[in-house]
Amino acid sequence: MNEDCLKLTTYFGERDRTPEGLLADELLDIYGGHRLQASVLLRGVEGFGRLHHMHTDRLLTLSEDLPVVSIAVDTRERIESMLDVVLQIKRRGLITIERSRLLTGEIGPVQLPEQLGEATKLTVYVGREDRAFRTPPFVAVCDLLHRRGIAGATALLGVDGTMGGRRARARFFAGNAGVPMMIIAVGSGERIARVLPELGALLPKPLLTLERVRVCKRDGELLATPHELPGTDEHGLAIWQKLMVYTSHRATHNGRPLHMEIIRRLRESDAAGATCLRGIWGFHGDHPPHGDKFFQVRRHVPAVTIAVDTPERTARSFEIIDELTHEHGLVTSEMVPAMSAMSEAEQRGGLRLAHHDF
Amino acid sequence: MSGWVWAGVAALGGAGACSRFLLDSLIAGRFGRDFPLGTLTVNASGALLLGLLTGLALEGNLLVLAGTATLGSYTTFSTWMLETHRLAEDAEVPSAFINIVLSLAIGIGAAALGRTIGAHT
C-alpha cells in the first residue's frame, strides 16, 4: 500500500476545446504520456457548472455537450510533476486534488490506518473484459463485495484511460477489453480491509485506492452531517468539501428519478456545480447486483451525483439532499484539500494541498 | 427537378435544421429539462406552417423547397420519439403519455388552423 498518493479530478464539458483539439483528448494524452497507474474518463448524463447552464441527456439539443469527469491517480511525486503541464492548458472547468492510498500487486492482510476506520471508499480499477474471467471483471468484483456485506457498489464505464501505465481508449468498432472502468464501493473500514486480500487474489493485476469518507445517510436514515470544516486551514489555504449521492434509477421523488431532482434543486440553489454519472452495474444493501435488461422501458442502473463546493455551501447543499433522500440513497462527504475553478479569462483557487486534521 | 432545385433543397434543408436547433436550445435552455417543450414547439409551429403552405395551394418546386426541404428538416419525428422514450426510461410515464397526446392534439390542430388561414387568404 502506498500511503502518499494523489487523485487529480477534472470536471468539464465533453465538447470543450483547446487550440490543440478536444480537452478530454489532451488531458488523457498527458495521462497516457506520463504512464499513470490509473486514469479514467467518464461521461456524465446531467450536470451544471458555475454559470448554472443545464446539460442533460434527456433532451437532444441539451445533450450535445454533456459533462465529463477525468480521474488520475498515482504517487504524489508523479502527479505533482504532471500538474504544471495540466494547468498550462487554457480551459474551463474544475480541478480538484484529493489524498488517496493506492494498492497494487499482491495484497496481503491489510491493517488500515485509524483515519479510515469510520468509513472507507474503495475504488477498484478494472478493464471492461478479461480472459481470466467467465464474466466481466466488474460483475465478479460486485459479486464479491456483495457477498462480503459491503453496503453498496457502483460500476462506472470509462471511455478512455490508463491502467498500470498503459493507455487504452474505447473505439467504435473494437472489443475495448482493456478500457478502464471504475467500481466505487463504500463500507466500514473493517469490512473493506477484510475484503482487500480477496480482491487481490481475484484480479490478475489489482489496482485499488482507499479514501477516507463519512457516511452521512443510508436509506433515509441520517447517520451524521458532513464534518464542519473551516473555510481555510491554518496557512490560509482554502478547504473544500465533496458530497456524493449514490442512488438507483428506480428511486424517485415527486415522480422523477431522485438523482435528477437532486441536480434540479442544487441548480436552483447557489451551489457551485454538480455532475451526475450513470453506472452500468451495481447494488445497494441486500439487493443482488444488477444492471439494465435488454427488454425494458424503465432503467434500473445506479447513478452517482457529485457536488464539490466550499464547506459553507456544502452544508446548505446537504440540507437539500437530506430532504430529498428521506427514503433512498447513500450520501457521503469528503474533504477536498485543493480545488481550482478555471475559465478562459481567470483561475480561482490554487492547487496547494490544505492540511486540516479532524 | 433541375440542378438548381436540388441545390435549393440542400440549402433550405440545412437552414431548417439550423432553425430547429436554435429554437429548441433556446426553449430547452429557458424552460429546463423536465418536459421536451422545445421539440413540441418546433413540431407545432412546423405543422402550422405546412398547413398554411398547402392551404395556399403551393405546388411543384415551391412546395418541395418550402415544405419537404425546409419544414421537413425543421420538424422532427425522431426527436419526439426519442425524448418520449427517455421520459419513460426515467419512470415518468405520465409525462411520456402527455408528450404524445399533447403533440398529436396541438400538431393536428395547428395544421388544420394553418390550412384554414391559407385557404382564406
Coordinates of N, CA and C in Angstrom, one line a residue, chain A residues 131-341:
Chain A
R131 N -9.8 -12.1 -20.0 CA -9.9 -13.5 -20.3 C -9.9 -14.4 -19.1
A132 N -9.3 -13.9 -18.0 CA -9.3 -14.7 -16.8 C -10.6 -15.0 -16.2
F133 N -11.6 -14.2 -16.6 CA -13.0 -14.3 -16.0 C -14.0 -14.8 -17.0
R134 N -14.9 -15.6 -16.5 CA -16.0 -16.0 -17.3 C -17.0 -14.9 -17.5
T135 N -17.1 -14.1 -16.4 CA -18.0 -12.9 -16.5 C -17.1 -11.7 -16.6
P136 N -17.6 -10.5 -17.0 CA -16.7 -9.3 -16.9 C -16.2 -9.1 -15.5
P137 N -15.0 -8.5 -15.4 CA -14.4 -8.3 -14.1 C -15.3 -7.5 -13.1
F138 N -16.1 -6.4 -13.7 CA -16.9 -5.6 -12.8 C -18.0 -6.4 -12.1
V139 N -18.5 -7.5 -12.9 CA -19.5 -8.3 -12.3 C -19.0 -9.2 -11.2
A140 N -17.7 -9.7 -11.4 CA -17.1 -10.6 -10.4 C -16.8 -9.7 -9.2
V141 N -16.3 -8.5 -9.3 CA -15.9 -7.7 -8.2 C -17.2 -7.3 -7.4
C142 N -18.3 -6.9 -8.1 CA -19.5 -6.5 -7.4 C -20.1 -7.7 -6.7
D143 N -20.0 -8.9 -7.3 CA -20.5 -10.1 -6.6 C -19.7 -10.4 -5.3
L144 N -18.4 -10.2 -5.3 CA -17.6 -10.5 -4.2 C -17.9 -9.4 -3.1
L145 N -18.0 -8.2 -3.5 CA -18.3 -7.1 -2.5 C -19.7 -7.3 -1.8
H146 N -20.6 -7.8 -2.7 CA -22.0 -8.0 -2.2 C -22.0 -9.2 -1.2
R147 N -21.2 -10.3 -1.5 CA -21.2 -11.4 -0.6 C -20.5 -11.1 0.7
R148 N -19.6 -10.1 0.7 CA -18.9 -9.8 1.9 C -19.6 -8.7 2.7
G149 N -20.8 -8.4 2.3 CA -21.6 -7.4 3.1 C -21.2 -6.0 3.0
I150 N -20.5 -5.6 1.9 CA -20.2 -4.1 1.7 C -21.5 -3.5 1.4
A151 N -21.7 -2.2 1.9 CA -23.0 -1.6 1.8 C -23.5 -1.3 0.4
G152 N -22.6 -1.1 -0.6 CA -23.1 -0.8 -1.9 C -21.9 -0.6 -2.8
A153 N -22.1 -0.8 -4.1 CA -21.0 -0.6 -5.1 C -21.6 -0.2 -6.4
T154 N -20.9 0.7 -7.2 CA -21.4 1.2 -8.4 C -20.3 1.0 -9.5
A155 N -20.6 0.4 -10.6 CA -19.6 0.3 -11.7 C -19.8 1.3 -12.7
L156 N -18.8 2.1 -13.0 CA -18.9 3.2 -14.0 C -18.0 2.9 -15.2
L157 N -18.5 3.0 -16.4 CA -17.9 2.7 -17.6 C -17.0 3.8 -18.1
G158 N -15.7 3.6 -18.2 CA -14.8 4.6 -18.8 C -14.7 4.5 -20.3
V159 N -14.4 5.6 -20.9 CA -14.2 5.6 -22.4 C -12.8 5.8 -22.8
D160 N -11.9 6.0 -21.8 CA -10.5 6.3 -22.1 C -9.8 6.2 -20.8
G161 N -8.5 6.0 -20.8 CA -7.7 6.0 -19.6 C -6.5 5.2 -19.6
T162 N -5.8 5.1 -18.5 CA -4.6 4.2 -18.4 C -4.8 3.3 -17.2
M163 N -4.2 2.1 -17.3 CA -4.2 1.1 -16.2 C -2.8 0.5 -16.2
G164 N -2.1 0.7 -15.0 CA -0.8 0.2 -14.9 C 0.2 0.8 -15.9
G165 N -0.1 2.1 -16.2 CA 0.7 2.8 -17.2 C 0.4 2.7 -18.6
R166 N -0.5 1.8 -19.0 CA -0.9 1.5 -20.4 C -2.1 2.2 -20.8
R167 N -2.1 3.0 -21.8 CA -3.3 3.7 -22.3 C -4.2 2.8 -23.1
A168 N -5.5 2.9 -22.8 CA -6.5 2.2 -23.6 C -7.7 3.1 -23.8
R169 N -8.0 3.2 -25.1 CA -9.1 4.2 -25.4 C -10.1 3.4 -26.2
A170 N -11.4 3.6 -25.8 CA -12.5 2.9 -26.4 C -12.7 3.4 -27.9
R171 N -12.9 2.5 -28.8 CA -13.2 2.8 -30.2 C -14.5 2.2 -30.6
F172 N -15.1 2.8 -31.7 CA -16.4 2.4 -32.1 C -16.5 0.9 -32.5
F173 N -15.5 0.5 -33.4 CA -15.5 -0.8 -33.8 C -14.4 -1.6 -33.2
A174 N -14.5 -2.0 -32.0 CA -13.5 -2.7 -31.3 C -14.0 -3.4 -30.1
G175 N -13.3 -4.4 -29.6 CA -13.7 -5.1 -28.4 C -13.6 -4.3 -27.1
N176 N -12.6 -3.4 -27.1 CA -12.4 -2.5 -26.0 C -12.2 -3.2 -24.6
A177 N -11.6 -4.4 -24.7 CA -11.5 -5.1 -23.5 C -10.6 -4.4 -22.4
G178 N -9.6 -3.7 -22.8 CA -8.6 -3.1 -21.8 C -9.0 -1.8 -21.4
V179 N -10.1 -1.2 -21.9 CA -10.5 0.2 -21.5 C -11.0 0.2 -20.0
P180 N -10.4 1.1 -19.2 CA -10.6 1.0 -17.8 C -12.1 1.4 -17.4
M181 N -12.5 0.7 -16.3 CA -13.7 1.0 -15.6 C -13.4 1.3 -14.2
M182 N -14.3 1.9 -13.5 CA -14.0 2.0 -12.0 C -15.3 1.6 -11.3
I183 N -15.0 0.8 -10.2 CA -16.1 0.4 -9.3 C -15.8 1.1 -7.9
I184 N -16.9 1.9 -7.5 CA -16.8 2.6 -6.3 C -17.6 1.9 -5.2
A185 N -17.0 1.6 -4.1 CA -17.8 0.9 -3.0 C -17.5 1.7 -1.7
V186 N -18.5 1.8 -0.9 CA -18.4 2.5 0.4 C -18.8 1.5 1.5
G187 N -18.0 1.4 2.5 CA -18.3 0.5 3.6 C -17.5 0.8 4.9
S188 N -17.7 0.1 5.9 CA -17.0 0.3 7.1 C -15.5 -0.1 6.9
G189 N -14.6 0.6 7.5 CA -13.2 0.3 7.3 C -12.8 -1.1 7.5
E190 N -13.4 -1.7 8.5 CA -13.1 -3.1 8.9 C -13.5 -4.1 7.8
R191 N -14.7 -3.9 7.3 CA -15.2 -4.8 6.3 C -14.4 -4.7 5.0
I192 N -14.1 -3.4 4.6 CA -13.3 -3.2 3.4 C -11.9 -3.8 3.6
A193 N -11.3 -3.7 4.8 CA -10.0 -4.2 5.0 C -10.0 -5.7 4.8
R194 N -11.1 -6.4 5.3 CA -11.2 -7.8 5.2 C -11.3 -8.3 3.7
V195 N -12.0 -7.5 2.9 CA -12.2 -8.0 1.5 C -11.0 -7.7 0.6
L196 N -10.1 -6.9 1.1 CA -9.0 -6.5 0.2 C -8.1 -7.6 -0.3
P197 N -7.6 -8.6 0.6 CA -6.8 -9.7 0.1 C -7.6 -10.5 -0.9
E198 N -8.9 -10.7 -0.7 CA -9.7 -11.5 -1.6 C -9.8 -10.8 -3.0
L199 N -9.9 -9.5 -3.0 CA -9.9 -8.7 -4.3 C -8.6 -8.9 -5.0
G200 N -7.5 -8.9 -4.1 CA -6.2 -9.0 -4.7 C -6.0 -10.4 -5.4
A201 N -6.6 -11.4 -4.8 CA -6.5 -12.8 -5.3 C -7.4 -12.9 -6.6
L202 N -8.5 -12.2 -6.6 CA -9.4 -12.3 -7.7 C -8.9 -11.6 -9.0
L203 N -8.2 -10.5 -8.8 CA -7.8 -9.7 -10.0 C -6.4 -10.1 -10.4
P204 N -6.1 -10.3 -11.7 CA -4.7 -10.6 -12.1 C -3.8 -9.4 -11.8
K205 N -4.2 -8.2 -12.0 CA -3.3 -7.0 -11.7 C -4.1 -6.0 -10.9
P206 N -4.3 -6.3 -9.6 CA -5.1 -5.4 -8.8 C -4.6 -4.0 -8.8
L207 N -5.6 -3.1 -8.8 CA -5.3 -1.6 -8.8 C -6.4 -1.0 -8.0
L208 N -6.2 -0.7 -6.8 CA -7.3 -0.2 -5.9 C -6.8 1.1 -5.2
T209 N -7.8 1.9 -4.8 CA -7.5 3.1 -4.0 C -8.4 3.1 -2.8
L210 N -7.9 3.6 -1.7 CA -8.7 3.8 -0.5 C -8.8 5.3 -0.1
E211 N -9.9 5.8 0.2 CA -10.0 7.2 0.6 C -10.9 7.3 1.9
R212 N -10.7 8.3 2.6 CA -11.5 8.5 3.9 C -12.8 9.2 3.5
V213 N -13.9 8.7 4.0 CA -15.2 9.3 3.7 C -16.0 9.3 5.0
R214 N -17.0 10.1 5.1 CA -18.0 10.0 6.1 C -19.3 9.6 5.5
V215 N -20.0 8.5 6.1 CA -21.3 8.1 5.6 C -22.3 9.0 6.3
C216 N -23.0 9.9 5.6 CA -23.9 10.8 6.2 C -25.3 10.2 6.2
K217 N -25.8 9.6 5.2 CA -27.1 9.0 5.2 C -27.1 7.7 4.5
R218 N -28.0 6.8 5.0 CA -28.1 5.5 4.3 C -29.6 5.1 4.3
D219 N -30.2 4.9 3.2 CA -31.6 4.5 3.0 C -32.5 5.4 3.9
G220 N -32.3 6.7 3.8 CA -33.2 7.6 4.5 C -32.8 7.9 6.0
E221 N -31.9 7.1 6.5 CA -31.5 7.3 7.9 C -30.3 8.3 8.0
L222 N -30.5 9.3 8.8 CA -29.4 10.3 8.9 C -28.4 9.8 9.9
L223 N -27.2 9.5 9.5 CA -26.2 8.9 10.4 C -25.3 10.0 11.0
A224 N -24.9 11.0 10.1 CA -24.1 12.1 10.6 C -24.2 13.2 9.5
T225 N -24.0 14.4 10.0 CA -23.9 15.5 9.0 C -22.5 15.6 8.5
P226 N -22.2 16.2 7.3 CA -20.8 16.4 6.9 C -20.0 17.1 8.0
H227 N -18.7 16.7 8.0 CA -17.8 17.4 9.0 C -17.9 18.9 8.8
E228 N -17.9 19.6 10.0 CA -17.9 21.1 9.9 C -16.5 21.5 9.7
L229 N -16.1 21.8 8.5 CA -14.7 22.2 8.2 C -14.6 23.7 8.1
P230 N -13.5 24.3 8.5 CA -13.3 25.7 8.3 C -13.1 26.1 6.8
G231 N -13.2 27.3 6.5 CA -13.1 27.7 5.1 C -11.6 27.6 4.6
T232 N -10.7 27.8 5.6 CA -9.2 27.7 5.2 C -8.5 26.9 6.3
D233 N -7.3 26.4 6.0 CA -6.5 25.8 7.0 C -5.7 26.8 7.7
E234 N -4.7 26.4 8.6 CA -4.0 27.4 9.4 C -3.0 28.2 8.6
H235 N -2.7 27.7 7.4 CA -1.8 28.5 6.5 C -2.6 29.4 5.5
G236 N -3.9 29.4 5.7 CA -4.8 30.2 4.8 C -5.1 29.5 3.5
L237 N -4.8 28.3 3.3 CA -5.2 27.5 2.1 C -6.7 27.1 2.2
A238 N -7.4 27.3 1.1 CA -8.8 27.0 1.1 C -9.1 25.5 1.2
I239 N -10.1 25.2 2.0 CA -10.6 23.8 2.1 C -11.9 23.7 1.4
W240 N -12.1 22.6 0.8 CA -13.3 22.3 0.0 C -13.9 21.0 0.5
Q241 N -15.1 20.8 0.1 CA -15.8 19.6 0.5 C -16.6 19.0 -0.6
K242 N -16.7 17.7 -0.6 CA -17.4 17.0 -1.7 C -18.5 16.1 -1.1
L243 N -19.7 16.2 -1.8 CA -20.8 15.3 -1.4 C -21.0 14.3 -2.6
M244 N -21.2 13.1 -2.3 CA -21.5 12.1 -3.3 C -22.8 11.4 -2.9
V245 N -23.7 11.3 -3.8 CA -25.0 10.6 -3.5 C -25.2 9.4 -4.5
Y246 N -25.3 8.3 -3.9 CA -25.4 7.0 -4.7 C -26.9 6.6 -4.6
T247 N -27.5 6.6 -5.8 CA -28.9 6.2 -5.8 C -29.2 5.2 -6.9
S248 N -30.4 4.7 -7.0 CA -30.7 3.9 -8.1 C -31.6 4.6 -9.1
H249 N -31.6 4.3 -10.3 CA -32.6 4.9 -11.3 C -34.0 4.7 -10.9
R250 N -34.2 3.6 -10.1 CA -35.6 3.3 -9.7 C -36.1 4.2 -8.6
A251 N -35.2 4.8 -7.8 CA -35.6 5.6 -6.7 C -36.2 6.9 -7.2
T252 N -37.4 7.3 -6.8 CA -38.0 8.6 -7.4 C -38.3 9.5 -6.3
H253 N -38.5 10.8 -6.6 CA -39.0 11.8 -5.7 C -40.0 12.7 -6.6
N254 N -41.2 12.8 -6.2 CA -42.2 13.5 -6.9 C -42.3 12.9 -8.4
G255 N -42.2 11.6 -8.5 CA -42.4 11.0 -9.8 C -41.2 11.1 -10.7
R256 N -40.1 11.7 -10.3 CA -38.9 11.8 -11.1 C -37.7 11.1 -10.4
P257 N -36.8 10.6 -11.3 CA -35.6 9.9 -10.6 C -35.0 10.9 -9.6
L258 N -34.6 10.3 -8.5 CA -34.0 11.0 -7.4 C -32.8 11.8 -7.8
H259 N -31.9 11.2 -8.6 CA -30.7 11.9 -9.0 C -31.0 13.2 -9.8
M260 N -32.1 13.1 -10.6 CA -32.4 14.3 -11.4 C -33.0 15.4 -10.5
E261 N -33.8 15.0 -9.5 CA -34.3 16.0 -8.6 C -33.2 16.7 -7.8
I262 N -32.2 15.9 -7.4 CA -31.1 16.5 -6.7 C -30.4 17.5 -7.6
I263 N -30.1 17.2 -8.8 CA -29.5 18.2 -9.7 C -30.3 19.4 -9.9
R264 N -31.6 19.2 -10.0 CA -32.5 20.3 -10.3 C -32.5 21.3 -9.0
R265 N -32.7 20.7 -7.9 CA -32.7 21.5 -6.7 C -31.4 22.2 -6.4
L266 N -30.3 21.5 -6.6 CA -29.0 22.2 -6.4 C -28.8 23.3 -7.4
R267 N -29.3 23.1 -8.6 CA -29.1 24.2 -9.6 C -29.9 25.4 -9.2
E268 N -31.1 25.2 -8.6 CA -31.9 26.3 -8.2 C -31.3 27.0 -6.9
S269 N -30.4 26.3 -6.2 CA -29.7 26.9 -5.1 C -28.5 27.7 -5.6
D270 N -27.6 28.1 -4.7 CA -26.4 28.8 -5.1 C -25.2 27.8 -5.2
A271 N -25.4 26.5 -5.3 CA -24.3 25.6 -5.4 C -23.4 25.8 -6.6
A272 N -22.1 25.6 -6.4 CA -21.2 25.9 -7.5 C -21.3 25.0 -8.7
G273 N -21.9 23.8 -8.5 CA -22.0 22.9 -9.6 C -22.3 21.5 -9.2
A274 N -22.7 20.6 -10.0 CA -23.0 19.2 -9.7 C -23.0 18.4 -11.0
T275 N -22.5 17.2 -10.9 CA -22.4 16.3 -12.0 C -23.0 14.9 -11.7
C276 N -23.8 14.4 -12.6 CA -24.4 13.1 -12.3 C -23.8 12.0 -13.3
L277 N -23.3 10.9 -12.8 CA -22.8 9.8 -13.6 C -23.7 8.6 -13.5
R278 N -24.0 7.9 -14.6 CA -24.8 6.8 -14.6 C -24.0 5.5 -14.6
G279 N -24.2 4.6 -13.7 CA -23.4 3.4 -13.6 C -24.0 2.4 -14.6
I280 N -23.3 1.3 -14.8 CA -23.9 0.2 -15.7 C -24.2 -1.0 -14.8
W281 N -23.8 -1.1 -13.6 CA -24.0 -2.3 -12.8 C -23.8 -1.9 -11.3
G282 N -24.4 -2.6 -10.4 CA -24.1 -2.2 -9.0 C -25.2 -2.8 -8.1
F283 N -25.0 -2.5 -6.8 CA -26.0 -2.9 -5.8 C -26.0 -2.0 -4.6
H284 N -27.1 -2.1 -3.9 CA -27.3 -1.3 -2.6 C -27.9 -2.3 -1.6
G285 N -27.3 -2.4 -0.5 CA -27.9 -3.2 0.6 C -28.0 -4.6 0.2
D286 N -29.3 -5.2 0.4 CA -29.5 -6.6 0.3 C -29.7 -7.0 -1.2
H287 N -30.1 -6.1 -2.0 CA -30.4 -6.5 -3.4 C -29.2 -7.0 -4.1
P288 N -29.3 -8.1 -4.8 CA -28.1 -8.6 -5.5 C -27.8 -7.7 -6.7
P289 N -26.5 -7.7 -7.1 CA -26.0 -6.7 -8.1 C -26.9 -6.9 -9.4
H290 N -27.2 -5.7 -10.0 CA -28.0 -5.8 -11.2 C -27.6 -4.6 -12.1
G291 N -28.1 -4.7 -13.4 CA -28.0 -3.6 -14.3 C -29.2 -3.5 -15.1
D292 N -29.1 -3.0 -16.3 CA -30.3 -2.9 -17.2 C -30.5 -4.3 -17.9
K293 N -31.8 -4.6 -18.3 CA -32.0 -5.7 -19.1 C -32.3 -5.3 -20.5
F294 N -32.2 -6.3 -21.4 CA -32.4 -5.9 -22.8 C -33.8 -5.4 -23.1
F295 N -34.8 -6.1 -22.7 CA -36.2 -5.7 -22.9 C -36.7 -5.0 -21.7
Q296 N -36.7 -3.7 -21.7 CA -37.3 -3.0 -20.6 C -37.5 -1.6 -21.0
V297 N -38.4 -0.9 -20.3 CA -38.6 0.5 -20.6 C -37.8 1.3 -19.5
R298 N -38.2 1.1 -18.3 CA -37.6 1.8 -17.1 C -36.2 1.3 -16.8
R299 N -35.3 2.2 -16.5 CA -34.0 1.8 -16.2 C -33.8 1.4 -14.8
H300 N -32.8 0.6 -14.5 CA -32.5 0.1 -13.2 C -31.1 0.3 -12.7
V301 N -30.3 1.0 -13.5 CA -28.9 1.1 -13.1 C -28.7 2.1 -12.0
P302 N -27.5 2.0 -11.4 CA -27.2 3.0 -10.3 C -26.8 4.4 -10.9
A303 N -26.9 5.4 -10.1 CA -26.4 6.7 -10.5 C -25.7 7.4 -9.3
V304 N -24.6 8.1 -9.7 CA -23.8 8.8 -8.7 C -23.9 10.3 -9.0
T305 N -24.2 11.1 -8.0 CA -24.3 12.6 -8.1 C -23.1 13.2 -7.3
I306 N -22.3 14.0 -7.9 CA -21.2 14.6 -7.2 C -21.3 16.1 -7.1
A307 N -21.0 16.7 -6.0 CA -21.0 18.2 -5.9 C -19.8 18.6 -5.0
V308 N -18.9 19.4 -5.5 CA -17.8 19.9 -4.8 C -18.0 21.4 -4.6
D309 N -17.8 21.9 -3.3 CA -18.1 23.3 -3.0 C -17.3 23.7 -1.8
T310 N -17.5 25.0 -1.4 CA -17.0 25.4 -0.1 C -17.7 24.7 1.1
P311 N -17.0 24.5 2.2 CA -17.7 23.9 3.3 C -19.1 24.5 3.7
E312 N -19.1 25.9 3.6 CA -20.3 26.6 3.9 C -21.5 26.2 3.0
R313 N -21.2 26.3 1.7 CA -22.3 25.9 0.7 C -22.6 24.4 0.7
T314 N -21.5 23.6 1.0 CA -21.8 22.2 1.1 C -22.8 21.9 2.2
A315 N -22.7 22.6 3.3 CA -23.7 22.4 4.4 C -25.1 22.7 3.9
R316 N -25.2 23.8 3.1 CA -26.5 24.1 2.6 C -27.0 23.1 1.5
S317 N -26.1 22.6 0.7 CA -26.4 21.6 -0.3 C -26.9 20.3 0.4
F318 N -26.2 20.0 1.5 CA -26.5 18.8 2.3 C -28.0 18.9 2.8
E319 N -28.4 20.1 3.2 CA -29.8 20.2 3.7 C -30.8 19.8 2.6
I320 N -30.5 20.3 1.4 CA -31.3 20.0 0.2 C -31.3 18.5 0.0
I321 N -30.1 17.9 -0.1 CA -30.0 16.5 -0.4 C -30.7 15.6 0.7
D322 N -30.5 16.1 2.0 CA -31.1 15.4 3.1 C -32.6 15.3 3.0
E323 N -33.2 16.4 2.5 CA -34.7 16.5 2.3 C -35.1 15.5 1.2
L324 N -34.3 15.4 0.1 CA -34.7 14.6 -1.0 C -34.5 13.1 -0.7
T325 N -33.4 12.8 0.1 CA -33.1 11.4 0.3 C -33.8 10.9 1.6
H326 N -35.0 11.2 1.8 CA -35.7 10.8 3.0 C -36.0 9.3 3.0
E327 N -35.9 8.7 1.9 CA -36.2 7.3 1.8 C -35.0 6.4 1.2
H328 N -34.4 7.0 0.2 CA -33.4 6.2 -0.6 C -32.1 6.9 -0.6
G329 N -31.0 6.1 -0.9 CA -29.8 6.7 -1.3 C -28.7 6.7 -0.2
L330 N -27.5 6.7 -0.6 CA -26.3 6.7 0.3 C -25.6 8.0 0.0
V331 N -25.4 8.8 1.1 CA -24.8 10.1 1.0 C -23.5 10.1 1.7
T332 N -22.4 10.5 1.1 CA -21.1 10.5 1.8 C -20.5 11.9 1.6
S333 N -19.7 12.3 2.6 CA -19.0 13.6 2.4 C -17.5 13.3 2.6
E334 N -16.7 14.2 1.9 CA -15.2 14.0 2.0 C -14.6 15.4 2.0
M335 N -13.4 15.5 2.6 CA -12.7 16.8 2.5 C -11.9 16.8 1.2
V336 N -11.9 18.0 0.5 CA -11.1 18.1 -0.7 C -10.1 19.2 -0.4
P337 N -8.8 18.8 -0.3 CA -7.8 19.7 0.1 C -7.3 20.8 -0.9
A338 N -7.7 20.6 -2.2 CA -7.3 21.6 -3.2 C -8.3 21.6 -4.3
M339 N -8.7 22.8 -4.7 CA -9.6 22.9 -5.9 C -9.3 24.2 -6.6
S340 N -9.5 24.1 -7.9 CA -9.3 25.3 -8.7 C -10.4 25.4 -9.8
A341 N -11.0 26.5 -9.8 CA -12.1 26.7 -10.8 C -11.5 27.6 -11.9

